[in-house]
Amino acid sequence: MADEKTDITLRRLTVQDVPKVADLVNGYATLGQMLPRSHHKLYQFLRDFVGAWNGDQLVGCGSLALIWEQLGEIRSLAVLPEWRRKGIGKMMIDYLLEDAKNLGLNQVFALTYQQAFFESMGFRQVARESLPHKIWGDCLDCPKFPNCDETAMIINLEPHQEGEESL
Ligand SMILES: CC(C)(COP(=O)(O)OP(=O)(O)OC[C@H]1O[C@@H](n2cnc3c(N)ncnc32)[C@H](O)[C@@H]1OP(=O)(O)O)[C@@H](O)C(=O)NCCC(=O)NCCS
């Protein structure tokens, strides 16, 4: 059987991709598994995103938001149901963490129900209260606010030195 993952390529998104990202993210949001994203927010934060593509089919997406000095957040990470457990989530996390290092970030966190996935990527669980208050801005848009039941996961990074950047 062909290795489907080798056919997957990662690339940044364009405005034409926004409806596809909205379908992917909001499909999971209607199941209560992720925060919904309006088209407005997706256009606004499009430059934070990477997409995983099988030809012209968007099979995954994820973003890195800059939160504070040295702190970033993984947001809107999703892989189409039929493409899960093929390493695509890992590919996107590796890409976004590399991006974070290039930007000089020391830590990246996620608020998630997918603890096992993030643990396998090297994240560890922390108390949500230990994160800076700045992070809660995004939560105001969440239907579950203020009764968040997601787990905070964080990873420490060693930022690239000047001249070492990749991607
Ligand atoms: C979380 C998500 C993006 C992971 O993407 P994925 O492509 O399925 O993940 P990968 O195949 O790269 O998984 C890498 C490793 O993570 C771990 N992992 C992934 N999903 C897991 C699960 N449901 N349970 C336990 N371990 C899991 C495994 O160790 C896996 O390696 P393996 O398949 O060789 O065992 C995907 O499950 C998803 O879209 N979920 C719904 C949306 C969501 O909850 N997003 C997170 C928002 S923060």
mmCIF file of C-alpha atoms and ligand atoms in Angstrom:
data_model
loop_
_atom_site.group_PDB
_atom_site.id
_atom_site.type_symbol
_atom_site.label_atom_id
_atom_site.label_comp_id
_atom_site.label_asym_id
_atom_site.label_seq_id
_atom_site.Cartn_x
_atom_site.Cartn_y
_atom_site.Cartn_z
ATOM 1 C CA MET A 1 0.000 0.000 0.000
ATOM 2 C CA ALA A 2 1.356 3.433 -0.893
ATOM 3 C CA ASP A 3 2.440 5.665 1.993
ATOM 4 C CA GLU A 4 -0.289 8.331 1.797
ATOM 5 C CA LYS A 5 1.645 10.714 4.053
ATOM 6 C CA THR A 6 4.434 11.111 1.507
ATOM 7 C CA ASP A 7 1.882 12.669 -0.870
ATOM 8 C CA ILE A 8 1.078 15.387 1.684
ATOM 9 C CA THR A 9 2.666 18.777 1.304
ATOM 10 C CA LEU A 10 2.556 21.695 3.702
ATOM 11 C CA ARG A 11 2.119 25.256 2.518
ATOM 12 C CA ARG A 12 0.925 28.613 3.766
ATOM 13 C CA LEU A 13 -2.643 29.583 2.890
ATOM 14 C CA THR A 14 -4.144 32.199 0.610
ATOM 15 C CA VAL A 15 -7.446 34.042 0.897
ATOM 16 C CA GLN A 16 -8.961 31.560 -1.572
ATOM 17 C CA ASP A 17 -8.401 28.791 1.004
ATOM 18 C CA VAL A 18 -10.451 30.409 3.777
ATOM 19 C CA PRO A 19 -13.766 28.639 2.991
ATOM 20 C CA LYS A 20 -11.970 25.247 3.110
ATOM 21 C CA VAL A 21 -10.353 26.074 6.469
ATOM 22 C CA ALA A 22 -13.706 27.254 7.822
ATOM 23 C CA ASP A 23 -15.358 23.960 6.779
ATOM 24 C CA LEU A 24 -12.599 21.902 8.387
ATOM 25 C CA VAL A 25 -12.412 23.799 11.687
ATOM 26 C CA ASN A 26 -16.125 24.457 12.077
ATOM 27 C CA GLY A 27 -16.937 20.817 11.279
ATOM 28 C CA TYR A 28 -15.145 19.893 14.515
ATOM 29 C CA ALA A 29 -16.508 22.972 16.319
ATOM 30 C CA THR A 30 -20.099 21.813 15.772
ATOM 31 C CA LEU A 31 -19.115 18.573 17.544
ATOM 32 C CA GLY A 32 -17.787 20.646 20.479
ATOM 33 C CA GLN A 33 -14.209 19.536 19.817
ATOM 34 C CA MET A 34 -12.747 22.916 18.826
ATOM 35 C CA LEU A 35 -13.447 26.639 18.968
ATOM 36 C CA PRO A 36 -15.492 27.871 15.994
ATOM 37 C CA ARG A 37 -13.806 30.417 13.708
ATOM 38 C CA SER A 38 -15.641 33.081 11.725
ATOM 39 C CA HIS A 39 -14.515 33.908 8.200
ATOM 40 C CA HIS A 40 -13.561 37.336 9.575
ATOM 41 C CA LYS A 41 -11.145 35.818 12.126
ATOM 42 C CA LEU A 42 -9.730 33.412 9.552
ATOM 43 C CA TYR A 43 -8.914 36.251 7.147
ATOM 44 C CA GLN A 44 -7.490 38.271 10.028
ATOM 45 C CA PHE A 45 -5.167 35.464 11.191
ATOM 46 C CA LEU A 46 -4.592 33.748 7.835
ATOM 47 C CA ARG A 47 -0.875 34.532 7.927
ATOM 48 C CA ASP A 48 -0.558 32.404 11.098
ATOM 49 C CA PHE A 49 -1.753 29.269 9.277
ATOM 50 C CA VAL A 50 -0.207 26.337 7.528
ATOM 51 C CA GLY A 51 -2.261 23.908 5.449
ATOM 52 C CA ALA A 52 -1.648 20.217 4.720
ATOM 53 C CA TRP A 53 -2.544 19.368 1.135
ATOM 54 C CA ASN A 54 -3.214 16.213 -0.804
ATOM 55 C CA GLY A 55 -3.062 17.772 -4.272
ATOM 56 C CA ASP A 56 -5.631 20.557 -4.119
ATOM 57 C CA GLN A 57 -7.557 18.953 -1.245
ATOM 58 C CA LEU A 58 -7.010 20.630 2.130
ATOM 59 C CA VAL A 59 -6.686 17.701 4.565
ATOM 60 C CA GLY A 60 -5.361 19.608 7.579
ATOM 61 C CA CYS A 61 -4.682 23.049 8.985
ATOM 62 C CA GLY A 62 -3.150 24.636 12.030
ATOM 63 C CA SER A 63 -1.897 28.003 13.201
ATOM 64 C CA LEU A 64 0.640 29.577 15.509
ATOM 65 C CA ALA A 65 -0.569 32.739 17.224
ATOM 66 C CA LEU A 66 1.848 35.164 18.863
ATOM 67 C CA ILE A 67 0.538 35.801 22.356
ATOM 68 C CA TRP A 68 3.195 37.559 24.316
ATOM 69 C CA GLU A 69 6.916 38.012 24.576
ATOM 70 C CA GLN A 70 8.375 34.526 23.959
ATOM 71 C CA LEU A 71 4.951 32.800 24.090
ATOM 72 C CA GLY A 72 2.946 31.345 21.210
ATOM 73 C CA GLU A 73 -0.259 29.293 20.951
ATOM 74 C CA ILE A 74 -1.230 26.477 18.619
ATOM 75 C CA ARG A 75 -4.757 27.208 17.399
ATOM 76 C CA SER A 76 -7.232 25.679 14.980
ATOM 77 C CA LEU A 77 -5.260 22.460 14.490
ATOM 78 C CA ALA A 78 -7.405 19.941 12.623
ATOM 79 C CA VAL A 79 -7.059 17.001 10.261
ATOM 80 C CA LEU A 80 -9.994 15.665 8.213
ATOM 81 C CA PRO A 81 -11.445 12.591 9.984
ATOM 82 C CA GLU A 82 -10.473 10.158 7.206
ATOM 83 C CA TRP A 83 -6.886 11.498 7.232
ATOM 84 C CA ARG A 84 -6.262 11.220 10.970
ATOM 85 C CA ARG A 85 -3.529 8.998 12.488
ATOM 86 C CA LYS A 86 -1.354 9.262 9.389
ATOM 87 C CA GLY A 87 1.188 11.686 10.868
ATOM 88 C CA ILE A 88 -0.303 14.869 9.353
ATOM 89 C CA GLY A 89 -0.972 16.523 12.719
ATOM 90 C CA LYS A 90 2.640 15.839 13.677
ATOM 91 C CA MET A 91 3.894 17.299 10.373
ATOM 92 C CA MET A 92 1.995 20.527 11.048
ATOM 93 C CA ILE A 93 3.124 20.751 14.693
ATOM 94 C CA ASP A 94 6.759 20.252 13.625
ATOM 95 C CA TYR A 95 6.312 23.029 11.064
ATOM 96 C CA LEU A 96 4.641 25.425 13.508
ATOM 97 C CA LEU A 97 7.228 24.782 16.247
ATOM 98 C CA GLU A 98 9.998 25.463 13.736
ATOM 99 C CA ASP A 99 8.201 28.708 12.880
ATOM 100 C CA ALA A 100 8.039 29.510 16.618
ATOM 101 C CA LYS A 101 11.781 28.944 16.994
ATOM 102 C CA ASN A 102 12.501 31.177 14.008
ATOM 103 C CA LEU A 103 10.415 33.892 15.662
ATOM 104 C CA GLY A 104 12.463 33.563 18.867
ATOM 105 C CA LEU A 105 9.702 32.064 21.028
ATOM 106 C CA ASN A 106 10.642 30.078 24.150
ATOM 107 C CA GLN A 107 7.317 28.381 24.792
ATOM 108 C CA VAL A 108 4.255 27.287 22.848
ATOM 109 C CA PHE A 109 1.024 26.131 24.440
ATOM 110 C CA ALA A 110 -2.308 24.675 23.349
ATOM 111 C CA LEU A 111 -5.697 24.413 25.008
ATOM 112 C CA THR A 112 -6.996 21.051 23.941
ATOM 113 C CA TYR A 113 -8.985 17.855 24.437
ATOM 114 C CA GLN A 114 -6.241 15.960 22.563
ATOM 115 C CA GLN A 115 -3.803 15.436 25.436
ATOM 116 C CA ALA A 116 -2.312 12.189 24.103
ATOM 117 C CA PHE A 117 -1.525 13.799 20.757
ATOM 118 C CA PHE A 118 0.202 16.819 22.313
ATOM 119 C CA GLU A 119 2.067 14.610 24.813
ATOM 120 C CA SER A 120 3.435 12.585 21.926
ATOM 121 C CA MET A 121 4.695 15.890 20.450
ATOM 122 C CA GLY A 122 6.638 16.664 23.667
ATOM 123 C CA PHE A 123 4.112 18.984 25.323
ATOM 124 C CA ARG A 124 3.390 18.616 29.043
ATOM 125 C CA GLN A 125 0.276 19.445 31.007
ATOM 126 C CA VAL A 126 0.229 22.659 33.070
ATOM 127 C CA ALA A 127 -2.417 24.394 35.178
ATOM 128 C CA ARG A 128 -4.387 26.784 32.967
ATOM 129 C CA GLU A 129 -4.032 29.416 35.690
ATOM 130 C CA SER A 130 -0.242 29.327 35.248
ATOM 131 C CA LEU A 131 -0.572 30.842 31.759
ATOM 132 C CA PRO A 132 -0.559 34.651 31.430
ATOM 133 C CA HIS A 133 -3.961 36.339 31.581
ATOM 134 C CA LYS A 134 -3.323 37.663 28.082
ATOM 135 C CA ILE A 135 -4.278 34.248 26.670
ATOM 136 C CA TRP A 136 -7.904 34.545 27.710
ATOM 137 C CA GLY A 137 -8.717 37.172 25.066
ATOM 138 C CA ASP A 138 -9.447 34.424 22.529
ATOM 139 C CA CYS A 139 -11.582 32.571 25.053
ATOM 140 C CA LEU A 140 -14.157 35.368 25.112
ATOM 141 C CA ASP A 141 -15.333 34.055 21.704
ATOM 142 C CA CYS A 142 -15.762 30.522 23.048
ATOM 143 C CA PRO A 143 -19.298 29.245 23.694
ATOM 144 C CA LYS A 144 -17.950 27.451 26.794
ATOM 145 C CA PHE A 145 -16.500 30.600 28.389
ATOM 146 C CA PRO A 146 -15.954 30.843 31.372
ATOM 147 C CA ASN A 147 -16.402 27.105 32.022
ATOM 148 C CA CYS A 148 -13.421 25.875 30.030
ATOM 149 C CA ASP A 149 -12.779 22.139 30.306
ATOM 150 C CA GLU A 150 -9.803 22.008 27.923
ATOM 151 C CA THR A 151 -6.356 20.972 29.128
ATOM 152 C CA ALA A 152 -3.434 23.393 28.891
ATOM 153 C CA MET A 153 -0.358 21.782 27.322
ATOM 154 C CA ILE A 154 2.979 23.526 26.889
ATOM 155 C CA ILE A 155 6.374 22.873 25.319
ATOM 156 C CA ASN A 156 9.698 24.627 25.945
ATOM 157 C CA LEU A 157 11.739 25.519 22.879
ATOM 158 C CA GLU A 158 15.289 26.463 22.200
ATOM 159 C CA PRO A 159 14.922 29.409 19.823
ATOM 160 C CA HIS A 160 17.209 29.467 16.795
ATOM 161 C CA GLN A 161 20.169 31.815 16.984
ATOM 162 C CA GLU A 162 20.436 34.531 14.341
ATOM 163 C CA GLY A 163 21.387 33.013 10.970
ATOM 164 C CA GLU A 164 20.085 29.542 11.923
ATOM 165 C CA GLU A 165 16.521 30.079 10.691
ATOM 166 C CA SER A 166 14.812 27.364 8.645
ATOM 167 C CA LEU A 167 11.474 27.028 6.731
HETATM 168 C C1 LIG B 1 -5.495 16.315 17.074
HETATM 169 C C2 LIG B 1 -5.313 15.984 15.583
HETATM 170 C C3 LIG B 1 -5.027 17.287 14.841
HETATM 171 C C4 LIG B 1 -4.134 15.020 15.451
HETATM 172 O O1 LIG B 1 -3.841 14.864 14.073
HETATM 173 P P1 LIG B 1 -3.402 13.442 13.442
HETATM 174 O O2 LIG B 1 -2.934 13.700 12.081
HETATM 175 O O3 LIG B 1 -4.493 12.467 13.636
HETATM 176 O O4 LIG B 1 -2.196 13.055 14.408
HETATM 177 P P2 LIG B 1 -0.894 12.199 14.008
HETATM 178 O O5 LIG B 1 -1.273 11.098 13.089
HETATM 179 O O6 LIG B 1 0.165 13.132 13.537
HETATM 180 O O7 LIG B 1 -0.518 11.593 15.420
HETATM 181 C C5 LIG B 1 0.800 11.606 15.901
HETATM 182 C C6 LIG B 1 0.821 10.835 17.193
HETATM 183 O O8 LIG B 1 -0.017 11.470 18.153
HETATM 184 C C7 LIG B 1 -0.645 10.472 18.967
HETATM 185 N N1 LIG B 1 -2.126 10.554 18.776
HETATM 186 C C8 LIG B 1 -2.787 11.212 17.791
HETATM 187 N N2 LIG B 1 -4.115 11.090 17.968
HETATM 188 C C9 LIG B 1 -4.280 10.352 19.092
HETATM 189 C C10 LIG B 1 -5.419 9.891 19.799
HETATM 190 N N3 LIG B 1 -6.664 10.171 19.402
HETATM 191 N N4 LIG B 1 -5.221 9.128 20.901
HETATM 192 C C11 LIG B 1 -3.991 8.817 21.316
HETATM 193 N N5 LIG B 1 -2.854 9.233 20.679
HETATM 194 C C12 LIG B 1 -3.005 9.999 19.595
HETATM 195 C C13 LIG B 1 -0.095 9.150 18.538
HETATM 196 O O9 LIG B 1 1.088 8.900 19.280
HETATM 197 C C14 LIG B 1 0.267 9.417 17.093
HETATM 198 O O10 LIG B 1 1.230 8.573 16.565
HETATM 199 P P3 LIG B 1 0.759 7.113 16.019
HETATM 200 O O11 LIG B 1 -0.424 7.320 15.122
HETATM 201 O O12 LIG B 1 1.993 6.634 15.311
HETATM 202 O O13 LIG B 1 0.435 6.321 17.240
HETATM 203 C C15 LIG B 1 -6.569 15.283 14.997
HETATM 204 O O14 LIG B 1 -6.868 14.175 15.813
HETATM 205 C C16 LIG B 1 -7.811 16.178 14.913
HETATM 206 O O15 LIG B 1 -8.020 16.869 13.917
HETATM 207 N N6 LIG B 1 -8.672 16.142 15.956
HETATM 208 C C17 LIG B 1 -9.916 16.882 15.966
HETATM 209 C C18 LIG B 1 -9.681 18.356 16.137
HETATM 210 C C19 LIG B 1 -8.945 18.652 17.415
HETATM 211 O O16 LIG B 1 -9.288 18.198 18.492
HETATM 212 N N7 LIG B 1 -7.871 19.465 17.293
HETATM 213 C C20 LIG B 1 -7.007 19.866 18.401
HETATM 214 C C21 LIG B 1 -7.306 21.269 18.758
HETATM 215 S S1 LIG B 1 -6.110 21.857 19.949
#
